[in-house]
PDB file of C-alpha atoms in Angstrom:
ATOM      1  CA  UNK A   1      82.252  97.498 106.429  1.00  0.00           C
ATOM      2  CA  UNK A   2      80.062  95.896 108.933  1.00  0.00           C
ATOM      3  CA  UNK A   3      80.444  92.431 109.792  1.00  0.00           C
ATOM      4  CA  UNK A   4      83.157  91.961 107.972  1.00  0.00           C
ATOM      5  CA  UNK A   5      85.565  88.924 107.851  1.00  0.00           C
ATOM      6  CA  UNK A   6      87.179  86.941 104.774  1.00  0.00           C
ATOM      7  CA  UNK A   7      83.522  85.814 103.466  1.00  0.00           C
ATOM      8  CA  UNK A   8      82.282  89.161 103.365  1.00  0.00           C
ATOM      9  CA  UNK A   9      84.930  90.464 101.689  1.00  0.00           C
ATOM     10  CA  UNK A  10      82.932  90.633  98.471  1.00  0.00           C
ATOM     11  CA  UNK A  11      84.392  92.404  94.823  1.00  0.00           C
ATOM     12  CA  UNK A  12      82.428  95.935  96.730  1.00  0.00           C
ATOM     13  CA  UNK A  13      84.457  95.371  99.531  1.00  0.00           C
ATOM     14  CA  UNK A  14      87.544  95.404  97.558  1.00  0.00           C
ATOM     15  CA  UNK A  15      86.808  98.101  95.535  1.00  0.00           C
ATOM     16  CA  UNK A  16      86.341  99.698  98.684  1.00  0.00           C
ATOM     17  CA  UNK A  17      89.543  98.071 100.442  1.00  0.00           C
ATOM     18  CA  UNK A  18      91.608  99.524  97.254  1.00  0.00           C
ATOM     19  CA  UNK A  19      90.349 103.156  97.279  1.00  0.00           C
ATOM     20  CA  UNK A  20      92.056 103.274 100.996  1.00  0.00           C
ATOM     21  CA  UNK A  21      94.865 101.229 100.515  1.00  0.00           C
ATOM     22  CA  UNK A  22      95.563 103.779  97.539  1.00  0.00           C
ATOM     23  CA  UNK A  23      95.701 106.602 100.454  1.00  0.00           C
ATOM     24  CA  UNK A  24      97.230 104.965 102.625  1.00  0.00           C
ATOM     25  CA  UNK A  25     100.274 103.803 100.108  1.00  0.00           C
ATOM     26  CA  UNK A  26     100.982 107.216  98.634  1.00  0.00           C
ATOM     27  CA  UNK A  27     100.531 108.580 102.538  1.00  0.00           C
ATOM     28  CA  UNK A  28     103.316 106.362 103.830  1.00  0.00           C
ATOM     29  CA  UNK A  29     105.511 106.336 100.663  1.00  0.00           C
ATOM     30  CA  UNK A  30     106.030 110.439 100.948  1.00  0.00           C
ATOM     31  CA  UNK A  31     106.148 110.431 104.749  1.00  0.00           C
ATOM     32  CA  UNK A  32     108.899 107.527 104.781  1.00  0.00           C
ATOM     33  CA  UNK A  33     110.626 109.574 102.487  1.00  0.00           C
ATOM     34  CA  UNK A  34     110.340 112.513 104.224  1.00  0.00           C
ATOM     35  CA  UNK A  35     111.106 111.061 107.720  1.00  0.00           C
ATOM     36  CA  UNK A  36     108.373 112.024 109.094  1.00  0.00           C
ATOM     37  CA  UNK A  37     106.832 108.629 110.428  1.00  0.00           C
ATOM     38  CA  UNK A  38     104.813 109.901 113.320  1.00  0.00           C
ATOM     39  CA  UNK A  39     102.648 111.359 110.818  1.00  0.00           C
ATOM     40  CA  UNK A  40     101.707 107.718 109.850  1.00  0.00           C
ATOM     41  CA  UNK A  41     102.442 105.645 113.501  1.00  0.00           C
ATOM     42  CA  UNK A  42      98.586 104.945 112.958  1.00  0.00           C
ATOM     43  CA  UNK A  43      98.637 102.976 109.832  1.00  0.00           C
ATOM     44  CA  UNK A  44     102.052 100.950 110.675  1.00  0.00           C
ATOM     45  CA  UNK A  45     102.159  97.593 112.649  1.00  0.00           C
ATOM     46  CA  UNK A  46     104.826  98.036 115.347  1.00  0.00           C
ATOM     47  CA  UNK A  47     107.612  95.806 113.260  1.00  0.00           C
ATOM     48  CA  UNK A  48     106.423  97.880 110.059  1.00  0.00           C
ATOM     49  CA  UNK A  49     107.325 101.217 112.768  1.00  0.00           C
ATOM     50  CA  UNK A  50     110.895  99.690 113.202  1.00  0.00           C
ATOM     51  CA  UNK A  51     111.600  98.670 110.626  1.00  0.00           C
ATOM     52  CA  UNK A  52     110.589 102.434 108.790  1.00  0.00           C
ATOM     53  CA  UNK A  53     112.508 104.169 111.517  1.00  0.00           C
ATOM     54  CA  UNK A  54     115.336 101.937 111.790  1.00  0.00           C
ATOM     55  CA  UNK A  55     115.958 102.838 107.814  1.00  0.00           C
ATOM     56  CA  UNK A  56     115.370 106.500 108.576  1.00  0.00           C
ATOM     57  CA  UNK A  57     118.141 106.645 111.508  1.00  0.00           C
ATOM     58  CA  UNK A  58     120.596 104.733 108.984  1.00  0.00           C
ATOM     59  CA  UNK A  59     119.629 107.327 106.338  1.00  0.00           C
ATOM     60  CA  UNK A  60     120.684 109.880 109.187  1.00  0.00           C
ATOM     61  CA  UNK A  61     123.405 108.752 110.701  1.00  0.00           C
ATOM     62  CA  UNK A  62     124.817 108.680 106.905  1.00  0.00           C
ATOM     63  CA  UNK A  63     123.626 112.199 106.594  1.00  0.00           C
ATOM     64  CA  UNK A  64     121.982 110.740 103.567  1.00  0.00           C
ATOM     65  CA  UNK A  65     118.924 112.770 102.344  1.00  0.00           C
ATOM     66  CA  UNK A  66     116.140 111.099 100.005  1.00  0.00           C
ATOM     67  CA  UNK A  67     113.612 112.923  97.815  1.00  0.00           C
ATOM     68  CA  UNK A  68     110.647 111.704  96.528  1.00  0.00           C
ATOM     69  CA  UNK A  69     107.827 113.161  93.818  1.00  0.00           C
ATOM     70  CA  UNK A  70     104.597 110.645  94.323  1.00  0.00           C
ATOM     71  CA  UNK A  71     103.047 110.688  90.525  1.00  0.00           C
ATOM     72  CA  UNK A  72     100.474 108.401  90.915  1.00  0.00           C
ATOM     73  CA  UNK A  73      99.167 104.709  91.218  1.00  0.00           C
ATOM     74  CA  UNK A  74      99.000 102.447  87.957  1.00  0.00           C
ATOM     75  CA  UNK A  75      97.345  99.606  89.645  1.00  0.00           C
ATOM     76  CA  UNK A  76      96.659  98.396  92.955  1.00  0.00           C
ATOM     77  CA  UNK A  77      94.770  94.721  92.769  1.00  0.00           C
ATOM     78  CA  UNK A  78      94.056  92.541  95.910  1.00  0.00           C
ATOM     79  CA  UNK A  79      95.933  89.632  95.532  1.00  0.00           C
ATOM     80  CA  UNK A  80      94.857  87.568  98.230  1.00  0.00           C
ATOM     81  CA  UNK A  81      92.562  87.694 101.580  1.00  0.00           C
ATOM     82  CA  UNK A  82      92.178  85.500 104.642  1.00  0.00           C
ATOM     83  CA  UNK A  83      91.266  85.514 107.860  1.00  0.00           C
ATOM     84  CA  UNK A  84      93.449  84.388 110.771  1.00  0.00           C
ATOM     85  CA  UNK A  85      91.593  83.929 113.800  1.00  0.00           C
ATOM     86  CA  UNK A  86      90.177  87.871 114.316  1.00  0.00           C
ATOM     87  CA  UNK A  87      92.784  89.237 111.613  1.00  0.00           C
ATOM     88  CA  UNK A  88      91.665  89.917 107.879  1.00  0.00           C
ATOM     89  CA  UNK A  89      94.375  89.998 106.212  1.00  0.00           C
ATOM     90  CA  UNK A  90      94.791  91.652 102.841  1.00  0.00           C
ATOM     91  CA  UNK A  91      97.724  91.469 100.439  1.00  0.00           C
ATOM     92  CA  UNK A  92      97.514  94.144  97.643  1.00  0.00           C
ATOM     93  CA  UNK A  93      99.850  94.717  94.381  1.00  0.00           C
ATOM     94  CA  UNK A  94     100.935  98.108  93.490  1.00  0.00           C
ATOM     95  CA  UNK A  95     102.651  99.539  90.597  1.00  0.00           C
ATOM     96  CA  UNK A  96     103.369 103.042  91.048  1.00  0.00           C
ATOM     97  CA  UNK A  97     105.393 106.050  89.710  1.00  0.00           C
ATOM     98  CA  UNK A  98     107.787 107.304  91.680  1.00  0.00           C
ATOM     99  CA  UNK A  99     111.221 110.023  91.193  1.00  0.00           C
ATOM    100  CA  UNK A 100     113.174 109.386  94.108  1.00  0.00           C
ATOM    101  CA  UNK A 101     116.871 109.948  94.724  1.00  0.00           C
ATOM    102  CA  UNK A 102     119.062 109.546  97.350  1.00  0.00           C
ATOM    103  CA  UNK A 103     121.516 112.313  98.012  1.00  0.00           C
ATOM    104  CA  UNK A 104     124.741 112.208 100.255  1.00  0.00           C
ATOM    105  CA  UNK A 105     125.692 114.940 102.584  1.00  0.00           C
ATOM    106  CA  UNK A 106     127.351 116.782  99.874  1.00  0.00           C
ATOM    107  CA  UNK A 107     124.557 116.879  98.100  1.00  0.00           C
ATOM    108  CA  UNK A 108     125.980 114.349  95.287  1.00  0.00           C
ATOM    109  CA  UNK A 109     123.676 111.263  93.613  1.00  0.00           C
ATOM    110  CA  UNK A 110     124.497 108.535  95.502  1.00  0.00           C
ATOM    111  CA  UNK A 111     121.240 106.110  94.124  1.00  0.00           C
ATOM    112  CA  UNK A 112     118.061 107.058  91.958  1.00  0.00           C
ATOM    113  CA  UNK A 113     117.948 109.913  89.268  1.00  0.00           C
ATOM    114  CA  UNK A 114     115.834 113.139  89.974  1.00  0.00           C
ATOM    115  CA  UNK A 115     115.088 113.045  86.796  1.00  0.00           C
ATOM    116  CA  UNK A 116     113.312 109.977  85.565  1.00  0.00           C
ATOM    117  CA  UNK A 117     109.933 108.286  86.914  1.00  0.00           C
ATOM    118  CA  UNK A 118     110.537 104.653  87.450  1.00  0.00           C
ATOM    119  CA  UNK A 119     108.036 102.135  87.863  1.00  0.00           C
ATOM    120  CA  UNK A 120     108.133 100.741  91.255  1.00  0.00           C
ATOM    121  CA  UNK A 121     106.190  97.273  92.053  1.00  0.00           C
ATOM    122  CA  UNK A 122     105.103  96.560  95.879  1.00  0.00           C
ATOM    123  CA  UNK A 123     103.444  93.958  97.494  1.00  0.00           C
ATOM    124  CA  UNK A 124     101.827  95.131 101.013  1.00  0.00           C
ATOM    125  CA  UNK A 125     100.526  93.237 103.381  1.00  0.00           C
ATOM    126  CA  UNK A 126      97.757  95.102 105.593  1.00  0.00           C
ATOM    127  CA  UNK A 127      95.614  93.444 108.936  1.00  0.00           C
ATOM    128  CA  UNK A 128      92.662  94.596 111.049  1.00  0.00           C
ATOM    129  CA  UNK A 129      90.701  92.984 113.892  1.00  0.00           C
ATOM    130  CA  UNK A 130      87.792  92.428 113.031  1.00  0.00           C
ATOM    131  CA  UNK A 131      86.382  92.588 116.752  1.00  0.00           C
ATOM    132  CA  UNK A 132      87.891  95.991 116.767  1.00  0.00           C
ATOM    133  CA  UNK A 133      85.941  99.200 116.154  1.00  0.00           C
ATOM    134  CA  UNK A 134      89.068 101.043 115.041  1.00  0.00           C
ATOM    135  CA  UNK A 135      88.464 101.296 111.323  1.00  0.00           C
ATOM    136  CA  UNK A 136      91.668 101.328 110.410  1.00  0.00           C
ATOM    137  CA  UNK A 137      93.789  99.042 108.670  1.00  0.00           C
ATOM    138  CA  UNK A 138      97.662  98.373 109.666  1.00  0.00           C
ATOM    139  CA  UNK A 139     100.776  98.040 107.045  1.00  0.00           C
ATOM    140  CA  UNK A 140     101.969  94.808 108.529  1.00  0.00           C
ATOM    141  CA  UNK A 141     104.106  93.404 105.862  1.00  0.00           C
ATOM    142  CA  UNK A 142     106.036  95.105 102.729  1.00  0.00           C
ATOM    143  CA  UNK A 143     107.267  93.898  99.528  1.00  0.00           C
ATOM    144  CA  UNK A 144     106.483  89.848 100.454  1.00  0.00           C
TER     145      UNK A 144
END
């Protein structure tokens, strides 16, 4: 989007905003999951990054393994925009379904059931500079 900032930021804009934030959700749900964050150190704000990895080494150190099946996006609605100095900021509401489970080193269910798709809510905060070329939007902020 060219120009843009908070009043430009129009219902096409959103639709627009949504189709990638859609991507990038499912993208960094699996990959968190996984452990593999490098594969997403572009879309993460550097607290976001520590935060993620931080979790992951916990999961680790626990020899705790977590599996995830992505099924698909409900609804993801922009719940509010602004603009903070050369930040847009973008807060979006998604209701996914997910299977996850979290498995101890014995392989025994320690949290989640492989089984059955829950319906997960998230609230995700996500900035760019506006002055910036980079096109890309940064996860700054999760479940607010």
């Amino acid at each position: 989007i060219v120009n843009l900032n908070a009043s430009t930021f129009d219902e096409n804009a959103k639709k627009e905003f949504v189709k990638g934030a859609k991507i990038a959700y499912e993208t960094i749900i699996t990959n968190f999951a996984k452990g593999t964050l490098k594969d997403i150190k572009t879309l993460l704000d550097k607290s976001v990054y520590q935060q993620f990895e931080d979790a992951i080494k916990d999961r680790q150190s626990k020899k705790h393994s977590s599996e995830t099946t992505f099924i698909g996006i409900s609804s993801a609605e922009v719940k509010q925009h602004e603009q903070n100095k050369n930040m847009l900021e973008v807060t979006v509401e998604f209701v996914s379904e997910i299977i996850s489970c979290v498995k101890d080193k014995e392989a025994k269910i320690i949290a989640g059931d492989p089984s059955k798709v829950k319906k997960v809510h998230d609230t995700w905060k996500f900035s760019k500079n506006i002055m910036s070329n980079d096109p890309n939007w940064s996860l700054v902020e999760t479940n607010i």
